[in-house]
Structure formats: structure tokens, C-alpha cells
Amino acid sequence: MSDKVQVSRADGVLRLVLDRPDKKNALDREMYRAMIGALEAARSDMDVRVVVFASAAADFTAGNDLADFRDFLENPQDFPALAFVRALASFEKPMVAAVTGDAVGVGTTMLFHCDLVYASPDARLRMPFIDLGLVPEAAASLLVPRRVGMARASQFLLLGEAFTGEEAFRLGVVNGLAPPEAVDATAMEAARRLARKPAEALLAARRLMRGDPAEILARIEEEAALFARALSSPQARERLAAFFSRPK
């Protein structure tokens, strides 16, 4: 595990709290591996009924730590960020997220894999993949248009426009709103309610609602191949170099 991801279990809820405030919770390889390991353990742990993703800082996550992209081309199939979104798409138990502040890149796309999402009205969600010369990931190219419609998906994925927690609630991306200081408690209460449900019925209902994950997993792989190709392009390298040369 990583000290950048706090892991705790209580009342049937596995709680994963991102705790890298100095980097706005940007997800590095260590954090991805910690979350993947926790999800893998939770699959067979009958005491874990629900998983909650939350943040110990003001921001949910600034997305991928872009420094890790330098290693992506060496072995893309073993890249922890890709393994993490595969784990989300294939996880069979309910997942809940508590979102405040910035939720960038995978910080937004992962929400489309969660069953319940709670956010502060002023949370800022953004998927700026194209701005970096890249393509969407986590099956966002499939899931975002399905959830919000093609017009809004074009704004969020093609233009890379940010949207607030309040707008996400109107679009059905977020289940409920709460003040920033109450988002975590709201998400935890919902998770505990889920954990008290009959386990077999809950899992069966979720499986029926979501259907076969094969289509989503196939889209993740298609995006990953295009992502690797885009990342090796001069345009993407130029944009990433500009990012790393910015004053800190």
C-alpha cells in the first residue's frame, strides 16, 4: 500500500482516500498500484460490500501524474493507470465517490464507473485529453456520450470544457450535492446504506443494470492503443514538454 492512499474498512465499506495534497492528489504509479491492490483484495473479501473513493485534501484529484507518461511507451500494457481503469470496469461491487475541488482527467472519467457520486456544487470536473494531444481513456468515449448525450459529450471531451458539480448533478453524472465539508459524510452514509442491503440481491441487480462489461473493456483497450500512438506523436510530446517546463 501507499501512504498517499489511506485504506480503511468499517461497516462493510472499504474506504480509499487520496492523500497527496502537495500535488493536488495527482495519481502516480504508487497510488494506482495501491488502489488496484485494494480492489483486487475486495473482490474476494465477503466483509467488503461497497468501495468509496474520497480525498483527504481540497481537490479530488488533478488526474494522472503526467511525469508517469514518460514511462508509458516502454510498456503500455503494464501501465498502472490502464490497469486501474480495467479494474474499475470489471469490479463487481458497488462503488461510491465523494468529489470536491478539481476532478481532472481520470478524476472525472472514473466517476462514470461508479454507482453513486456525490459532489460539492462548485466541484470542477474536466477531461482535457485532447488539449494534451491525447485521446480519452477509461472508456470515456463510450460512457460519456451515453450518460450526457452527444452534444454535451462534445463540449466536455472535444472542447475540453470544465463543468461544475452542480451541472454534473443536472446531467445525471452526480447523484447528490452537498457543501464541501459534508460531501464525504454524504457519500459514506449512502455507502453504508448499500452495505446493509442483502448482498446477493445487490450484486445481482447491479450486474443486471450494467450488463456485460466486455464492451466497456474492449473500448478501454481501443482507447489505450490510440493513447499510446498519440503519446508518441510530436504534438503530444511538445505539449507535455511545455507542461513540464512551466514554472512550479
PDB file of C-alpha atoms in Angstrom:
ATOM      1  CA  MET A   1       0.000   0.000   0.000  1.00  0.00           C
ATOM      2  CA  SER A   2       0.953   3.659  -0.256  1.00  0.00           C
ATOM      3  CA  ASP A   3       0.913   6.393   2.359  1.00  0.00           C
ATOM      4  CA  LYS A   4      -0.634   8.526  -0.394  1.00  0.00           C
ATOM      5  CA  VAL A   5      -3.780   6.383  -0.297  1.00  0.00           C
ATOM      6  CA  GLN A   6      -5.416   5.842   3.078  1.00  0.00           C
ATOM      7  CA  VAL A   7      -7.210   2.493   3.247  1.00  0.00           C
ATOM      8  CA  SER A   8      -9.749   1.627   5.932  1.00  0.00           C
ATOM      9  CA  ARG A   9     -12.629  -0.827   6.430  1.00  0.00           C
ATOM     10  CA  ALA A  10     -15.722  -0.449   8.584  1.00  0.00           C
ATOM     11  CA  ASP A  11     -19.411  -1.379   8.385  1.00  0.00           C
ATOM     12  CA  GLY A  12     -18.928  -3.273   5.142  1.00  0.00           C
ATOM     13  CA  VAL A  13     -17.316  -0.271   3.411  1.00  0.00           C
ATOM     14  CA  LEU A  14     -13.786  -0.194   2.014  1.00  0.00           C
ATOM     15  CA  ARG A  15     -12.661   3.412   2.002  1.00  0.00           C
ATOM     16  CA  LEU A  16      -9.855   4.629  -0.297  1.00  0.00           C
ATOM     17  CA  VAL A  17      -8.811   8.199   0.463  1.00  0.00           C
ATOM     18  CA  LEU A  18      -6.382  10.015  -1.839  1.00  0.00           C
ATOM     19  CA  ASP A  19      -3.842  11.870   0.276  1.00  0.00           C
ATOM     20  CA  ARG A  20      -1.237  13.703  -1.790  1.00  0.00           C
ATOM     21  CA  PRO A  21      -2.231  17.319  -1.146  1.00  0.00           C
ATOM     22  CA  ASP A  22       1.056  18.845  -2.297  1.00  0.00           C
ATOM     23  CA  LYS A  23       0.306  17.553  -5.830  1.00  0.00           C
ATOM     24  CA  LYS A  24      -3.484  18.095  -5.714  1.00  0.00           C
ATOM     25  CA  ASN A  25      -3.790  14.319  -5.433  1.00  0.00           C
ATOM     26  CA  ALA A  26      -2.273  13.708  -8.873  1.00  0.00           C
ATOM     27  CA  LEU A  27      -2.222   9.929  -9.256  1.00  0.00           C
ATOM     28  CA  ASP A  28       1.216   8.377  -9.616  1.00  0.00           C
ATOM     29  CA  ARG A  29       2.187   4.747 -10.146  1.00  0.00           C
ATOM     30  CA  GLU A  30       2.363   4.063  -6.424  1.00  0.00           C
ATOM     31  CA  MET A  31      -1.166   5.366  -5.828  1.00  0.00           C
ATOM     32  CA  TYR A  32      -2.603   3.429  -8.750  1.00  0.00           C
ATOM     33  CA  ARG A  33      -0.991   0.215  -7.515  1.00  0.00           C
ATOM     34  CA  ALA A  34      -2.353   0.803  -4.017  1.00  0.00           C
ATOM     35  CA  MET A  35      -5.903   1.228  -5.333  1.00  0.00           C
ATOM     36  CA  ILE A  36      -5.614  -1.729  -7.699  1.00  0.00           C
ATOM     37  CA  GLY A  37      -4.392  -3.906  -4.844  1.00  0.00           C
ATOM     38  CA  ALA A  38      -7.248  -2.772  -2.625  1.00  0.00           C
ATOM     39  CA  LEU A  39      -9.836  -3.517  -5.317  1.00  0.00           C
ATOM     40  CA  GLU A  40      -8.346  -6.930  -6.002  1.00  0.00           C
ATOM     41  CA  ALA A  41      -8.446  -7.811  -2.305  1.00  0.00           C
ATOM     42  CA  ALA A  42     -12.021  -6.524  -2.033  1.00  0.00           C
ATOM     43  CA  ARG A  43     -13.238  -8.866  -4.791  1.00  0.00           C
ATOM     44  CA  SER A  44     -12.959 -11.924  -2.576  1.00  0.00           C
ATOM     45  CA  ASP A  45     -13.453 -10.245   0.802  1.00  0.00           C
ATOM     46  CA  MET A  46     -17.032 -11.006   1.796  1.00  0.00           C
ATOM     47  CA  ASP A  47     -16.840  -8.357   4.526  1.00  0.00           C
ATOM     48  CA  VAL A  48     -16.426  -5.637   1.885  1.00  0.00           C
ATOM     49  CA  ARG A  49     -19.780  -4.778   0.335  1.00  0.00           C
ATOM     50  CA  VAL A  50     -19.036  -1.298  -1.084  1.00  0.00           C
ATOM     51  CA  VAL A  51     -15.964   0.756  -2.064  1.00  0.00           C
ATOM     52  CA  VAL A  52     -15.746   4.524  -1.520  1.00  0.00           C
ATOM     53  CA  PHE A  53     -13.267   6.848  -3.239  1.00  0.00           C
ATOM     54  CA  ALA A  54     -12.636  10.126  -1.430  1.00  0.00           C
ATOM     55  CA  SER A  55      -9.981  12.769  -0.835  1.00  0.00           C
ATOM     56  CA  ALA A  56      -8.193  13.982   2.266  1.00  0.00           C
ATOM     57  CA  ALA A  57      -7.440  17.290   0.522  1.00  0.00           C
ATOM     58  CA  ALA A  58      -9.497  20.077  -1.030  1.00  0.00           C
ATOM     59  CA  ASP A  59      -9.256  18.523  -4.503  1.00  0.00           C
ATOM     60  CA  PHE A  60     -10.444  15.072  -5.507  1.00  0.00           C
ATOM     61  CA  THR A  61      -7.562  14.578  -7.944  1.00  0.00           C
ATOM     62  CA  ALA A  62      -5.651  16.519 -10.573  1.00  0.00           C
ATOM     63  CA  GLY A  63      -5.670  13.356 -12.674  1.00  0.00           C
ATOM     64  CA  ASN A  64      -2.684  11.394 -13.901  1.00  0.00           C
ATOM     65  CA  ASP A  65       0.733  12.486 -12.717  1.00  0.00           C
ATOM     66  CA  LEU A  66       1.981  13.476 -16.160  1.00  0.00           C
ATOM     67  CA  ALA A  67       5.543  12.531 -15.236  1.00  0.00           C
ATOM     68  CA  ASP A  68       4.449   8.906 -15.469  1.00  0.00           C
ATOM     69  CA  PHE A  69       3.528   9.356 -19.125  1.00  0.00           C
ATOM     70  CA  ARG A  70       7.255   9.332 -19.868  1.00  0.00           C
ATOM     71  CA  ASP A  71       7.249   5.637 -18.941  1.00  0.00           C
ATOM     72  CA  PHE A  72       4.028   4.715 -20.723  1.00  0.00           C
ATOM     73  CA  LEU A  73       5.527   3.861 -24.095  1.00  0.00           C
ATOM     74  CA  GLU A  74       8.070   1.458 -22.569  1.00  0.00           C
ATOM     75  CA  ASN A  75       5.337  -0.990 -21.529  1.00  0.00           C
ATOM     76  CA  PRO A  76       1.824   0.398 -22.048  1.00  0.00           C
ATOM     77  CA  GLN A  77       0.045  -2.850 -21.148  1.00  0.00           C
ATOM     78  CA  ASP A  78       1.673  -2.809 -17.709  1.00  0.00           C
ATOM     79  CA  PHE A  79       0.969   0.878 -17.090  1.00  0.00           C
ATOM     80  CA  PRO A  80      -0.780   1.183 -13.686  1.00  0.00           C
ATOM     81  CA  ALA A  81      -3.257   3.821 -14.881  1.00  0.00           C
ATOM     82  CA  LEU A  82      -4.502   1.409 -17.566  1.00  0.00           C
ATOM     83  CA  ALA A  83      -4.654  -1.448 -15.069  1.00  0.00           C
ATOM     84  CA  PHE A  84      -6.671   0.771 -12.726  1.00  0.00           C
ATOM     85  CA  VAL A  85      -9.386   1.613 -15.247  1.00  0.00           C
ATOM     86  CA  ARG A  86      -9.576  -2.061 -16.223  1.00  0.00           C
ATOM     87  CA  ALA A  87     -10.082  -2.872 -12.539  1.00  0.00           C
ATOM     88  CA  LEU A  88     -12.865  -0.284 -12.271  1.00  0.00           C
ATOM     89  CA  ALA A  89     -14.674  -1.602 -15.326  1.00  0.00           C
ATOM     90  CA  SER A  90     -14.563  -5.212 -14.139  1.00  0.00           C
ATOM     91  CA  PHE A  91     -15.239  -4.620 -10.421  1.00  0.00           C
ATOM     92  CA  GLU A  92     -18.488  -6.317  -9.390  1.00  0.00           C
ATOM     93  CA  LYS A  93     -19.333  -4.493  -6.156  1.00  0.00           C
ATOM     94  CA  PRO A  94     -20.884  -1.024  -5.827  1.00  0.00           C
ATOM     95  CA  MET A  95     -18.529   1.963  -5.905  1.00  0.00           C
ATOM     96  CA  VAL A  96     -19.242   5.406  -4.488  1.00  0.00           C
ATOM     97  CA  ALA A  97     -17.258   8.635  -4.945  1.00  0.00           C
ATOM     98  CA  ALA A  98     -17.077  11.864  -2.935  1.00  0.00           C
ATOM     99  CA  VAL A  99     -15.863  14.751  -5.105  1.00  0.00           C
ATOM    100  CA  THR A 100     -14.733  18.216  -4.075  1.00  0.00           C
ATOM    101  CA  GLY A 101     -12.497  20.728  -5.808  1.00  0.00           C
ATOM    102  CA  ASP A 102     -10.778  19.636  -9.012  1.00  0.00           C
ATOM    103  CA  ALA A 103     -11.510  16.272 -10.642  1.00  0.00           C
ATOM    104  CA  VAL A 104      -9.352  16.237 -13.770  1.00  0.00           C
ATOM    105  CA  GLY A 105      -8.872  13.534 -16.401  1.00  0.00           C
ATOM    106  CA  VAL A 106      -9.247  10.140 -14.767  1.00  0.00           C
ATOM    107  CA  GLY A 107     -10.666  12.000 -11.761  1.00  0.00           C
ATOM    108  CA  THR A 108     -13.745  12.579 -13.917  1.00  0.00           C
ATOM    109  CA  THR A 109     -13.732   9.505 -16.158  1.00  0.00           C
ATOM    110  CA  MET A 110     -13.632   7.132 -13.176  1.00  0.00           C
ATOM    111  CA  LEU A 111     -16.913   8.613 -11.938  1.00  0.00           C
ATOM    112  CA  PHE A 112     -18.736   7.057 -14.904  1.00  0.00           C
ATOM    113  CA  HIS A 113     -17.809   3.646 -13.461  1.00  0.00           C
ATOM    114  CA  CYS A 114     -19.151   4.479 -10.006  1.00  0.00           C
ATOM    115  CA  ASP A 115     -22.691   3.635  -8.946  1.00  0.00           C
ATOM    116  CA  LEU A 116     -23.213   6.707  -6.770  1.00  0.00           C
ATOM    117  CA  VAL A 117     -21.362  10.024  -6.907  1.00  0.00           C
ATOM    118  CA  TYR A 118     -21.743  12.950  -4.516  1.00  0.00           C
ATOM    119  CA  ALA A 119     -20.113  16.317  -5.111  1.00  0.00           C
ATOM    120  CA  SER A 120     -19.943  19.878  -3.928  1.00  0.00           C
ATOM    121  CA  PRO A 121     -21.805  22.324  -6.211  1.00  0.00           C
ATOM    122  CA  ASP A 122     -18.536  24.121  -7.012  1.00  0.00           C
ATOM    123  CA  ALA A 123     -16.526  20.975  -7.791  1.00  0.00           C
ATOM    124  CA  ARG A 124     -14.723  21.345 -11.144  1.00  0.00           C
ATOM    125  CA  LEU A 125     -14.759  18.352 -13.497  1.00  0.00           C
ATOM    126  CA  ARG A 126     -12.636  18.365 -16.623  1.00  0.00           C
ATOM    127  CA  MET A 127     -11.343  15.896 -19.237  1.00  0.00           C
ATOM    128  CA  PRO A 128      -8.566  17.789 -21.095  1.00  0.00           C
ATOM    129  CA  PHE A 129      -7.100  14.852 -23.010  1.00  0.00           C
ATOM    130  CA  ILE A 130      -7.241  16.460 -26.438  1.00  0.00           C
ATOM    131  CA  ASP A 131      -5.582  19.618 -25.123  1.00  0.00           C
ATOM    132  CA  LEU A 132      -2.536  17.429 -24.426  1.00  0.00           C
ATOM    133  CA  GLY A 133      -2.733  15.833 -27.864  1.00  0.00           C
ATOM    134  CA  LEU A 134      -4.128  12.615 -26.367  1.00  0.00           C
ATOM    135  CA  VAL A 135      -7.440  10.736 -26.504  1.00  0.00           C
ATOM    136  CA  PRO A 136      -9.978   9.935 -23.770  1.00  0.00           C
ATOM    137  CA  GLU A 137      -9.431   6.925 -21.508  1.00  0.00           C
ATOM    138  CA  ALA A 138     -11.407   4.676 -19.121  1.00  0.00           C
ATOM    139  CA  ALA A 139     -13.981   4.123 -21.909  1.00  0.00           C
ATOM    140  CA  ALA A 140     -14.991   7.789 -21.606  1.00  0.00           C
ATOM    141  CA  SER A 141     -15.519   7.955 -25.368  1.00  0.00           C
ATOM    142  CA  LEU A 142     -18.300   5.405 -24.900  1.00  0.00           C
ATOM    143  CA  LEU A 143     -19.690   6.189 -21.446  1.00  0.00           C
ATOM    144  CA  VAL A 144     -19.793   9.995 -21.515  1.00  0.00           C
ATOM    145  CA  PRO A 145     -21.998  10.293 -24.650  1.00  0.00           C
ATOM    146  CA  ARG A 146     -24.293   7.587 -23.269  1.00  0.00           C
ATOM    147  CA  ARG A 147     -24.739   9.423 -19.982  1.00  0.00           C
ATOM    148  CA  VAL A 148     -24.961  13.072 -21.047  1.00  0.00           C
ATOM    149  CA  GLY A 149     -25.729  12.930 -24.785  1.00  0.00           C
ATOM    150  CA  MET A 150     -23.504  13.628 -27.758  1.00  0.00           C
ATOM    151  CA  ALA A 151     -23.813  17.427 -27.628  1.00  0.00           C
ATOM    152  CA  ARG A 152     -22.565  17.752 -24.049  1.00  0.00           C
ATOM    153  CA  ALA A 153     -20.013  14.985 -24.552  1.00  0.00           C
ATOM    154  CA  SER A 154     -18.554  17.001 -27.426  1.00  0.00           C
ATOM    155  CA  GLN A 155     -18.206  20.012 -25.132  1.00  0.00           C
ATOM    156  CA  PHE A 156     -16.524  18.007 -22.401  1.00  0.00           C
ATOM    157  CA  LEU A 157     -14.332  15.678 -24.480  1.00  0.00           C
ATOM    158  CA  LEU A 158     -13.640  17.577 -27.719  1.00  0.00           C
ATOM    159  CA  LEU A 159     -13.559  21.148 -26.425  1.00  0.00           C
ATOM    160  CA  GLY A 160     -12.322  20.020 -23.024  1.00  0.00           C
ATOM    161  CA  GLU A 161     -14.702  22.372 -21.245  1.00  0.00           C
ATOM    162  CA  ALA A 162     -14.939  22.114 -17.475  1.00  0.00           C
ATOM    163  CA  PHE A 163     -18.270  21.631 -15.743  1.00  0.00           C
ATOM    164  CA  THR A 164     -19.285  22.093 -12.137  1.00  0.00           C
ATOM    165  CA  GLY A 165     -20.685  19.639  -9.639  1.00  0.00           C
ATOM    166  CA  GLU A 166     -23.998  21.443  -9.954  1.00  0.00           C
ATOM    167  CA  GLU A 167     -24.079  20.917 -13.730  1.00  0.00           C
ATOM    168  CA  ALA A 168     -22.952  17.313 -13.279  1.00  0.00           C
ATOM    169  CA  PHE A 169     -25.950  16.820 -10.984  1.00  0.00           C
ATOM    170  CA  ARG A 170     -28.323  18.234 -13.610  1.00  0.00           C
ATOM    171  CA  LEU A 171     -26.820  15.921 -16.234  1.00  0.00           C
ATOM    172  CA  GLY A 172     -27.110  12.802 -14.082  1.00  0.00           C
ATOM    173  CA  VAL A 173     -23.368  12.323 -13.599  1.00  0.00           C
ATOM    174  CA  VAL A 174     -23.720  13.131  -9.890  1.00  0.00           C
ATOM    175  CA  ASN A 175     -26.423  11.721  -7.611  1.00  0.00           C
ATOM    176  CA  GLY A 176     -26.449  14.453  -4.991  1.00  0.00           C
ATOM    177  CA  LEU A 177     -24.872  17.725  -3.912  1.00  0.00           C
ATOM    178  CA  ALA A 178     -23.594  18.786  -0.515  1.00  0.00           C
ATOM    179  CA  PRO A 179     -21.370  21.549   0.875  1.00  0.00           C
ATOM    180  CA  PRO A 180     -17.660  20.672   0.518  1.00  0.00           C
ATOM    181  CA  GLU A 181     -17.364  19.855   4.207  1.00  0.00           C
ATOM    182  CA  ALA A 182     -20.329  17.449   4.028  1.00  0.00           C
ATOM    183  CA  VAL A 183     -19.667  15.606   0.740  1.00  0.00           C
ATOM    184  CA  ASP A 184     -17.614  12.868   2.329  1.00  0.00           C
ATOM    185  CA  ALA A 185     -20.178  12.182   5.061  1.00  0.00           C
ATOM    186  CA  THR A 186     -22.967  12.130   2.471  1.00  0.00           C
ATOM    187  CA  ALA A 187     -21.126   9.590   0.343  1.00  0.00           C
ATOM    188  CA  MET A 188     -20.292   7.438   3.371  1.00  0.00           C
ATOM    189  CA  GLU A 189     -23.910   7.386   4.524  1.00  0.00           C
ATOM    190  CA  ALA A 190     -25.011   6.223   1.065  1.00  0.00           C
ATOM    191  CA  ALA A 191     -22.281   3.550   1.090  1.00  0.00           C
ATOM    192  CA  ARG A 192     -23.392   2.275   4.494  1.00  0.00           C
ATOM    193  CA  ARG A 193     -26.980   2.093   3.258  1.00  0.00           C
ATOM    194  CA  LEU A 194     -25.815  -0.016   0.309  1.00  0.00           C
ATOM    195  CA  ALA A 195     -23.715  -2.215   2.590  1.00  0.00           C
ATOM    196  CA  ARG A 196     -26.791  -3.034   4.688  1.00  0.00           C
ATOM    197  CA  LYS A 197     -28.711  -4.347   1.672  1.00  0.00           C
ATOM    198  CA  PRO A 198     -28.929  -8.110   1.023  1.00  0.00           C
ATOM    199  CA  ALA A 199     -25.569  -8.766  -0.634  1.00  0.00           C
ATOM    200  CA  GLU A 200     -26.591 -11.274  -3.295  1.00  0.00           C
ATOM    201  CA  ALA A 201     -29.576  -9.231  -4.421  1.00  0.00           C
ATOM    202  CA  LEU A 202     -27.489  -6.056  -4.548  1.00  0.00           C
ATOM    203  CA  LEU A 203     -24.768  -7.628  -6.679  1.00  0.00           C
ATOM    204  CA  ALA A 204     -27.272  -9.310  -8.973  1.00  0.00           C
ATOM    205  CA  ALA A 205     -29.215  -6.080  -9.500  1.00  0.00           C
ATOM    206  CA  ARG A 206     -26.022  -4.163 -10.239  1.00  0.00           C
ATOM    207  CA  ARG A 207     -24.912  -6.817 -12.720  1.00  0.00           C
ATOM    208  CA  LEU A 208     -28.275  -6.724 -14.490  1.00  0.00           C
ATOM    209  CA  MET A 209     -28.269  -2.932 -14.648  1.00  0.00           C
ATOM    210  CA  ARG A 210     -24.767  -2.747 -16.093  1.00  0.00           C
ATOM    211  CA  GLY A 211     -24.847  -5.741 -18.386  1.00  0.00           C
ATOM    212  CA  ASP A 212     -21.808  -7.448 -19.873  1.00  0.00           C
ATOM    213  CA  PRO A 213     -18.665  -5.353 -19.235  1.00  0.00           C
ATOM    214  CA  ALA A 214     -16.985  -6.744 -22.360  1.00  0.00           C
ATOM    215  CA  GLU A 215     -17.964  -3.749 -24.497  1.00  0.00           C
ATOM    216  CA  ILE A 216     -16.529  -1.295 -21.973  1.00  0.00           C
ATOM    217  CA  LEU A 217     -13.335  -3.299 -21.542  1.00  0.00           C
ATOM    218  CA  ALA A 218     -12.931  -3.502 -25.330  1.00  0.00           C
ATOM    219  CA  ARG A 219     -13.289   0.282 -25.597  1.00  0.00           C
ATOM    220  CA  ILE A 220     -10.685   0.741 -22.865  1.00  0.00           C
ATOM    221  CA  GLU A 221      -8.237  -1.317 -24.926  1.00  0.00           C
ATOM    222  CA  GLU A 222      -9.063   0.574 -28.119  1.00  0.00           C
ATOM    223  CA  GLU A 223      -8.523   3.898 -26.360  1.00  0.00           C
ATOM    224  CA  ALA A 224      -5.268   2.647 -24.821  1.00  0.00           C
ATOM    225  CA  ALA A 225      -3.838   1.756 -28.234  1.00  0.00           C
ATOM    226  CA  LEU A 226      -4.744   5.185 -29.615  1.00  0.00           C
ATOM    227  CA  PHE A 227      -3.489   6.820 -26.424  1.00  0.00           C
ATOM    228  CA  ALA A 228      -0.068   5.177 -26.853  1.00  0.00           C
ATOM    229  CA  ARG A 229       0.056   6.224 -30.507  1.00  0.00           C
ATOM    230  CA  ALA A 230      -0.943   9.790 -29.642  1.00  0.00           C
ATOM    231  CA  LEU A 231       1.566   9.969 -26.813  1.00  0.00           C
ATOM    232  CA  SER A 232       4.383   9.158 -29.211  1.00  0.00           C
ATOM    233  CA  SER A 233       3.358  11.931 -31.603  1.00  0.00           C
ATOM    234  CA  PRO A 234       5.428  15.121 -31.861  1.00  0.00           C
ATOM    235  CA  GLN A 235       2.358  17.203 -30.938  1.00  0.00           C
ATOM    236  CA  ALA A 236       1.761  15.352 -27.682  1.00  0.00           C
ATOM    237  CA  ARG A 237       5.447  15.384 -26.793  1.00  0.00           C
ATOM    238  CA  GLU A 238       5.517  19.125 -27.407  1.00  0.00           C
ATOM    239  CA  ARG A 239       2.525  19.727 -25.170  1.00  0.00           C
ATOM    240  CA  LEU A 240       3.910  17.534 -22.407  1.00  0.00           C
ATOM    241  CA  ALA A 241       7.296  19.258 -22.660  1.00  0.00           C
ATOM    242  CA  ALA A 242       5.510  22.594 -22.297  1.00  0.00           C
ATOM    243  CA  PHE A 243       3.737  21.270 -19.230  1.00  0.00           C
ATOM    244  CA  PHE A 244       6.959  20.128 -17.575  1.00  0.00           C
ATOM    245  CA  SER A 245       8.706  23.415 -18.366  1.00  0.00           C
ATOM    246  CA  ARG A 246       6.032  25.529 -16.658  1.00  0.00           C
ATOM    247  CA  PRO A 247       7.160  27.478 -13.596  1.00  0.00           C
ATOM    248  CA  LYS A 248       6.353  25.483 -10.467  1.00  0.00           C
TER     249      LYS A 248
END
